[in-house]
Amino acid sequence: MTATLIVLGSANTDFTVLVERHPQPGETLMGGDLVTATGGKGANQALAAARSGALPVLLGAVGADANGRAMLDALGSGGIDVSRTLTLEDAPTGVALITVSRDGENTIVVAPGANGRLSVESIVPIVRELAGPRTVLLAQLEIPLEVVVAAAEAVDAAGGRVVLNLSPSREIPDALLTLCDPLVVNESEAHDLAGATVDSVDDATAAATALLDRCRSIIITLGGEGAVFASPTGSGHVPAPRVTVVDTTGAGDAFVGAVCAELADGAALKAAVERGVAAGAAAVQWLGAQPPRR
């Protein structure tokens, strides 16, 4: 049976501007030229998975507008199956407003649009049709939580694997956490879950081991320090290569997409994390969430 990678998540049009520094509240700054690109965690992670050799199916929604049409064209040409991506007449395509400072740090405000209109009724029948023992479901939290929960339960019932990127960070039910294999979080998200400081590799390793009581496996990303992982069969740290940082916007999404491409191909967790760290390091060297092919 062929493995299926389902990416359930958001698709946005990203508007990015480079600034010398981020403005203070009430302050106006002049920035560089506006860069328009496709984005959203679901779309970004699906594209990263495709560039890592997978054939992901994107389950999400865009509006029946120019941004939505451009989104589907771009993602389809990037190797993503968008035949199951919904086009909604009653909502615009989601938008992300991004500022990137000269040191590579970013701030992001998202207007979800069609992403917020996804429903259990529209998504779960598609998931049930696609799901099987070799299915990997990758989800994030830029779409309604009830959709993620229902899709995860459907994939788990079919014997598949659930990967949750807990971003943006929010409280989720324990029933969803117990299905995660792995749960993928950054340092602040790990802190929210574990209730402990995560400022170092040792901190992250301890938090990951502790959180195994709540999920099946876990990955904690550490930015320039790489990532740690833990599962019932072992734990470890994968360091990141030193690179010149241009923009951190898409690094986490590149990491997660590459990890899931490897898992869908049958790789062990450590090998998947190694592939993810390499993809994340490559992503920070480009401006925008979806860097060009090289």
Coordinates of C-alpha atoms in Angstrom, one line a residue:
M1 CA 0.0 0.0 0.0
T2 CA 1.3 3.4 -0.9
A3 CA 2.0 5.8 1.9
T4 CA -0.2 8.9 2.0
L5 CA 0.8 12.2 3.6
I6 CA -2.2 14.4 4.4
V7 CA -1.4 18.0 5.4
L8 CA -4.4 19.6 7.1
G9 CA -3.9 23.3 7.6
S10 CA -4.0 26.9 6.5
A11 CA -3.2 28.5 3.2
N12 CA -2.5 32.3 3.2
T13 CA -1.2 35.0 1.0
D14 CA 1.8 36.5 2.7
F15 CA 2.6 40.2 2.5
T16 CA 6.2 40.7 3.8
V17 CA 8.2 43.9 4.3
L18 CA 11.8 44.2 5.5
V19 CA 12.4 46.8 8.3
E20 CA 15.5 48.0 10.1
R21 CA 13.8 47.2 13.4
H22 CA 10.3 46.4 14.5
P23 CA 8.1 49.4 15.4
Q24 CA 7.0 50.3 18.9
P25 CA 3.2 50.6 19.6
G26 CA 1.9 53.7 17.8
E27 CA 5.1 54.2 15.8
T28 CA 5.3 54.3 12.0
L29 CA 8.5 53.1 10.2
M30 CA 9.5 53.1 6.6
G31 CA 10.3 49.7 5.2
G32 CA 11.5 48.0 2.0
D33 CA 9.5 46.8 -1.0
L34 CA 6.5 44.6 -0.3
V35 CA 7.0 41.0 -1.1
T36 CA 3.8 38.9 -1.9
A37 CA 4.0 35.2 -1.7
T38 CA 2.0 32.1 -0.9
G39 CA 2.1 31.0 2.8
G40 CA 0.2 29.7 5.7
K41 CA 1.4 26.8 7.9
G42 CA -0.4 24.1 6.0
A43 CA 0.7 25.3 2.6
N44 CA 4.3 26.0 3.8
Q45 CA 4.6 22.5 5.4
A46 CA 3.1 20.8 2.4
L47 CA 5.5 22.5 0.1
A48 CA 8.4 21.6 2.3
A49 CA 7.3 18.0 2.3
A50 CA 7.0 18.0 -1.5
R51 CA 10.6 19.4 -1.8
S52 CA 11.7 16.6 0.4
G53 CA 10.3 14.0 -2.0
A54 CA 6.7 13.4 -0.7
L55 CA 3.5 13.8 -2.6
P56 CA 1.3 15.6 0.0
V57 CA -2.4 16.1 -0.2
L58 CA -3.3 19.6 1.1
L59 CA -6.6 19.7 3.0
G60 CA -7.6 23.3 3.6
A61 CA -9.5 26.2 2.0
V62 CA -9.0 29.3 -0.1
G63 CA -11.4 31.9 -1.2
A64 CA -12.9 32.2 -4.7
D65 CA -10.7 35.2 -5.4
A66 CA -7.4 36.1 -7.2
N67 CA -5.3 35.2 -4.2
G68 CA -7.0 31.8 -4.0
R69 CA -6.5 31.0 -7.7
A70 CA -2.8 32.1 -7.5
M71 CA -2.4 30.0 -4.4
L72 CA -3.7 26.8 -6.0
D73 CA -1.6 27.3 -9.1
A74 CA 1.6 27.9 -7.1
L75 CA 1.1 24.9 -4.8
G76 CA 0.1 22.6 -7.6
S77 CA 3.2 23.5 -9.6
G78 CA 5.2 22.9 -6.4
G79 CA 4.2 19.2 -6.3
I80 CA 1.2 19.3 -4.0
D81 CA -2.1 17.6 -4.6
V82 CA -4.6 20.4 -4.3
S83 CA -7.5 18.5 -5.8
R84 CA -9.0 18.2 -2.2
T85 CA -8.3 21.8 -1.2
L86 CA -11.7 23.6 -0.9
T87 CA -12.6 26.9 -2.6
L88 CA -15.2 28.8 -0.6
E89 CA -17.5 31.5 -2.1
D90 CA -18.3 33.1 1.2
A91 CA -14.8 33.9 2.5
P92 CA -11.6 35.5 1.2
T93 CA -8.3 33.7 1.1
G94 CA -6.4 34.1 4.3
V95 CA -3.8 36.8 4.6
A96 CA -0.6 37.1 6.8
L97 CA 1.0 40.5 7.4
I98 CA 4.7 40.0 8.1
T99 CA 7.5 42.4 9.1
V100 CA 11.1 41.1 9.1
S101 CA 13.9 43.0 10.8
R102 CA 17.5 43.1 9.6
D103 CA 18.5 40.5 12.1
G104 CA 16.1 38.0 10.7
E105 CA 13.4 38.1 13.4
N106 CA 9.8 38.5 12.4
T107 CA 6.3 39.5 13.6
I108 CA 3.2 38.1 12.0
V109 CA -0.5 39.0 12.1
V110 CA -2.9 36.6 10.4
A111 CA -6.4 37.3 9.0
P112 CA -7.6 33.7 8.6
G113 CA -10.4 34.2 6.1
A114 CA -11.3 30.8 4.5
N115 CA -9.1 28.9 6.9
G116 CA -11.4 29.8 9.7
R117 CA -14.4 28.4 7.8
L118 CA -13.2 24.8 7.6
S119 CA -15.7 22.4 9.3
V120 CA -15.7 18.8 10.6
E121 CA -18.5 18.1 8.0
S122 CA -16.4 19.3 5.1
I123 CA -13.1 17.8 6.0
V124 CA -13.5 14.5 7.9
P125 CA -15.2 12.6 5.0
I126 CA -12.2 13.3 2.9
V127 CA -9.8 12.2 5.6
R128 CA -11.7 9.0 6.1
E129 CA -11.6 8.3 2.3
L130 CA -7.8 8.8 2.3
A131 CA -6.7 7.3 5.6
G132 CA -5.2 3.9 6.0
P133 CA -2.4 2.2 8.0
R134 CA 0.4 4.0 6.1
T135 CA -1.2 7.4 6.3
V136 CA 0.6 10.3 8.0
L137 CA -1.6 13.2 9.0
L138 CA 0.2 16.5 9.6
A139 CA -1.8 19.3 11.2
Q140 CA -1.3 22.7 12.8
L141 CA -3.5 25.1 14.7
E142 CA -4.3 27.9 12.2
I143 CA -7.6 26.2 11.5
P144 CA -10.5 25.4 13.9
L145 CA -9.4 23.0 16.6
E146 CA -12.4 20.8 16.3
V147 CA -11.5 20.0 12.7
V148 CA -8.0 19.0 13.8
V149 CA -9.3 16.8 16.6
A150 CA -11.8 15.0 14.4
A151 CA -9.3 14.4 11.6
A152 CA -6.7 13.1 14.0
E153 CA -9.3 10.6 15.5
A154 CA -10.2 9.5 12.0
V155 CA -6.6 8.8 11.0
D156 CA -5.8 7.0 14.3
A157 CA -8.9 4.8 13.9
A158 CA -7.6 3.8 10.4
G159 CA -4.2 2.8 11.9
G160 CA -2.4 5.9 10.6
R161 CA 0.0 8.3 12.3
V162 CA -0.8 11.8 13.6
V163 CA 1.8 14.6 13.7
L164 CA 0.7 17.8 15.3
N165 CA 2.7 21.0 15.1
L166 CA 1.4 22.9 18.2
S167 CA 1.5 26.3 16.5
P168 CA 0.2 28.8 17.2
S169 CA 0.4 27.7 20.8
R170 CA -2.9 27.1 22.5
E171 CA -4.5 24.8 24.9
I172 CA -5.6 21.5 23.4
P173 CA -7.4 18.5 24.8
D174 CA -5.4 15.6 26.3
A175 CA -7.3 13.3 24.0
L176 CA -5.5 14.9 21.0
L177 CA -2.1 15.0 22.7
T178 CA -2.3 11.2 23.3
L179 CA -2.5 10.7 19.5
C180 CA 0.5 12.7 18.6
D181 CA 3.4 10.7 17.1
P182 CA 5.3 13.1 17.2
L183 CA 4.1 16.3 18.8
V184 CA 6.3 19.1 17.4
V185 CA 6.8 22.2 19.6
N186 CA 9.3 25.0 19.9
E187 CA 10.9 26.2 23.2
S188 CA 8.1 28.5 24.3
E189 CA 5.4 25.9 23.4
A190 CA 7.3 23.2 25.3
H191 CA 7.4 25.6 28.3
D192 CA 3.7 26.1 28.1
L193 CA 3.1 22.3 28.1
A194 CA 5.8 21.2 30.6
G195 CA 5.6 24.2 32.9
A196 CA 9.4 24.3 33.0
T197 CA 12.0 26.6 31.5
V198 CA 13.4 25.4 28.2
D199 CA 16.5 27.5 27.6
S200 CA 19.1 24.8 26.6
V201 CA 19.5 21.4 25.0
D202 CA 19.5 19.8 28.5
D203 CA 16.3 21.6 29.4
A204 CA 14.7 20.5 26.2
T205 CA 15.8 16.9 26.6
A206 CA 14.3 16.8 30.1
A207 CA 11.1 18.4 29.0
A208 CA 10.7 16.1 26.1
T209 CA 11.2 13.0 28.3
A210 CA 8.7 14.3 30.8
L211 CA 6.1 15.0 28.1
L212 CA 6.2 11.4 26.9
D213 CA 3.6 10.7 29.5
R214 CA 1.2 12.8 27.4
C215 CA 2.0 11.9 23.8
R216 CA 3.5 9.0 21.8
S217 CA 6.7 10.9 20.8
I218 CA 7.9 14.5 20.8
I219 CA 10.2 16.9 19.0
I220 CA 11.3 20.2 20.5
T221 CA 12.9 22.6 18.0
L222 CA 15.6 24.9 19.3
G223 CA 16.3 27.3 16.5
G224 CA 20.0 27.6 15.9
E225 CA 20.7 24.7 18.3
G226 CA 18.8 22.2 16.2
A227 CA 16.2 19.9 17.8
V228 CA 15.8 17.3 20.5
F229 CA 13.5 14.3 20.2
A230 CA 12.1 11.6 22.5
S231 CA 10.1 8.4 22.1
P232 CA 9.7 5.2 24.1
T233 CA 12.7 3.8 22.3
G234 CA 15.1 6.6 23.0
S235 CA 15.9 10.3 22.8
G236 CA 18.6 12.5 21.2
H237 CA 19.8 15.9 20.0
V238 CA 20.4 16.9 16.4
P239 CA 22.5 20.1 16.2
A240 CA 21.9 22.6 13.4
P241 CA 24.6 23.7 11.0
R242 CA 25.8 27.3 11.3
V243 CA 24.4 29.5 8.5
T244 CA 23.7 33.2 7.8
V245 CA 20.2 34.0 8.9
V246 CA 18.1 36.2 6.5
D247 CA 14.6 35.4 7.6
T248 CA 13.3 33.0 10.2
T249 CA 9.6 33.1 9.0
G250 CA 9.5 29.7 7.3
A251 CA 12.1 27.7 9.3
G252 CA 9.7 25.8 11.5
D253 CA 7.4 24.9 8.7
A254 CA 10.3 23.7 6.6
F255 CA 11.5 21.6 9.5
V256 CA 8.1 20.0 10.1
G257 CA 7.4 19.4 6.4
A258 CA 10.7 17.6 5.9
V259 CA 10.2 15.5 9.1
C260 CA 6.8 14.3 7.8
A261 CA 8.1 13.5 4.4
E262 CA 10.7 11.2 6.0
L263 CA 8.1 9.6 8.3
A264 CA 5.8 9.0 5.4
D265 CA 8.7 7.3 3.7
G266 CA 9.1 4.9 6.7
A267 CA 12.1 6.6 8.3
A268 CA 12.8 6.4 12.0
L269 CA 12.3 9.5 14.2
K270 CA 16.0 10.3 14.5
A271 CA 16.5 10.3 10.7
A272 CA 13.4 12.4 10.2
V273 CA 14.6 15.0 12.7
E274 CA 18.0 15.1 10.9
R275 CA 16.3 15.8 7.6
G276 CA 14.1 18.4 9.3
V277 CA 17.1 20.3 10.9
A278 CA 18.8 20.5 7.5
A279 CA 15.6 21.8 5.8
G280 CA 15.1 24.4 8.6
A281 CA 18.7 25.6 8.2
A282 CA 18.3 26.0 4.5
A283 CA 15.0 28.0 4.9
V284 CA 16.4 30.7 7.1
Q285 CA 18.8 31.8 4.3
W286 CA 16.0 33.1 2.2
L287 CA 13.4 35.9 2.6
G288 CA 9.9 34.6 2.9
A289 CA 8.1 31.5 4.1
Q290 CA 8.5 29.5 0.9
P291 CA 12.1 29.9 -0.4
P292 CA 12.8 29.4 -4.1
R293 CA 14.1 26.1 -5.5
R294 CA 17.8 25.9 -5.9

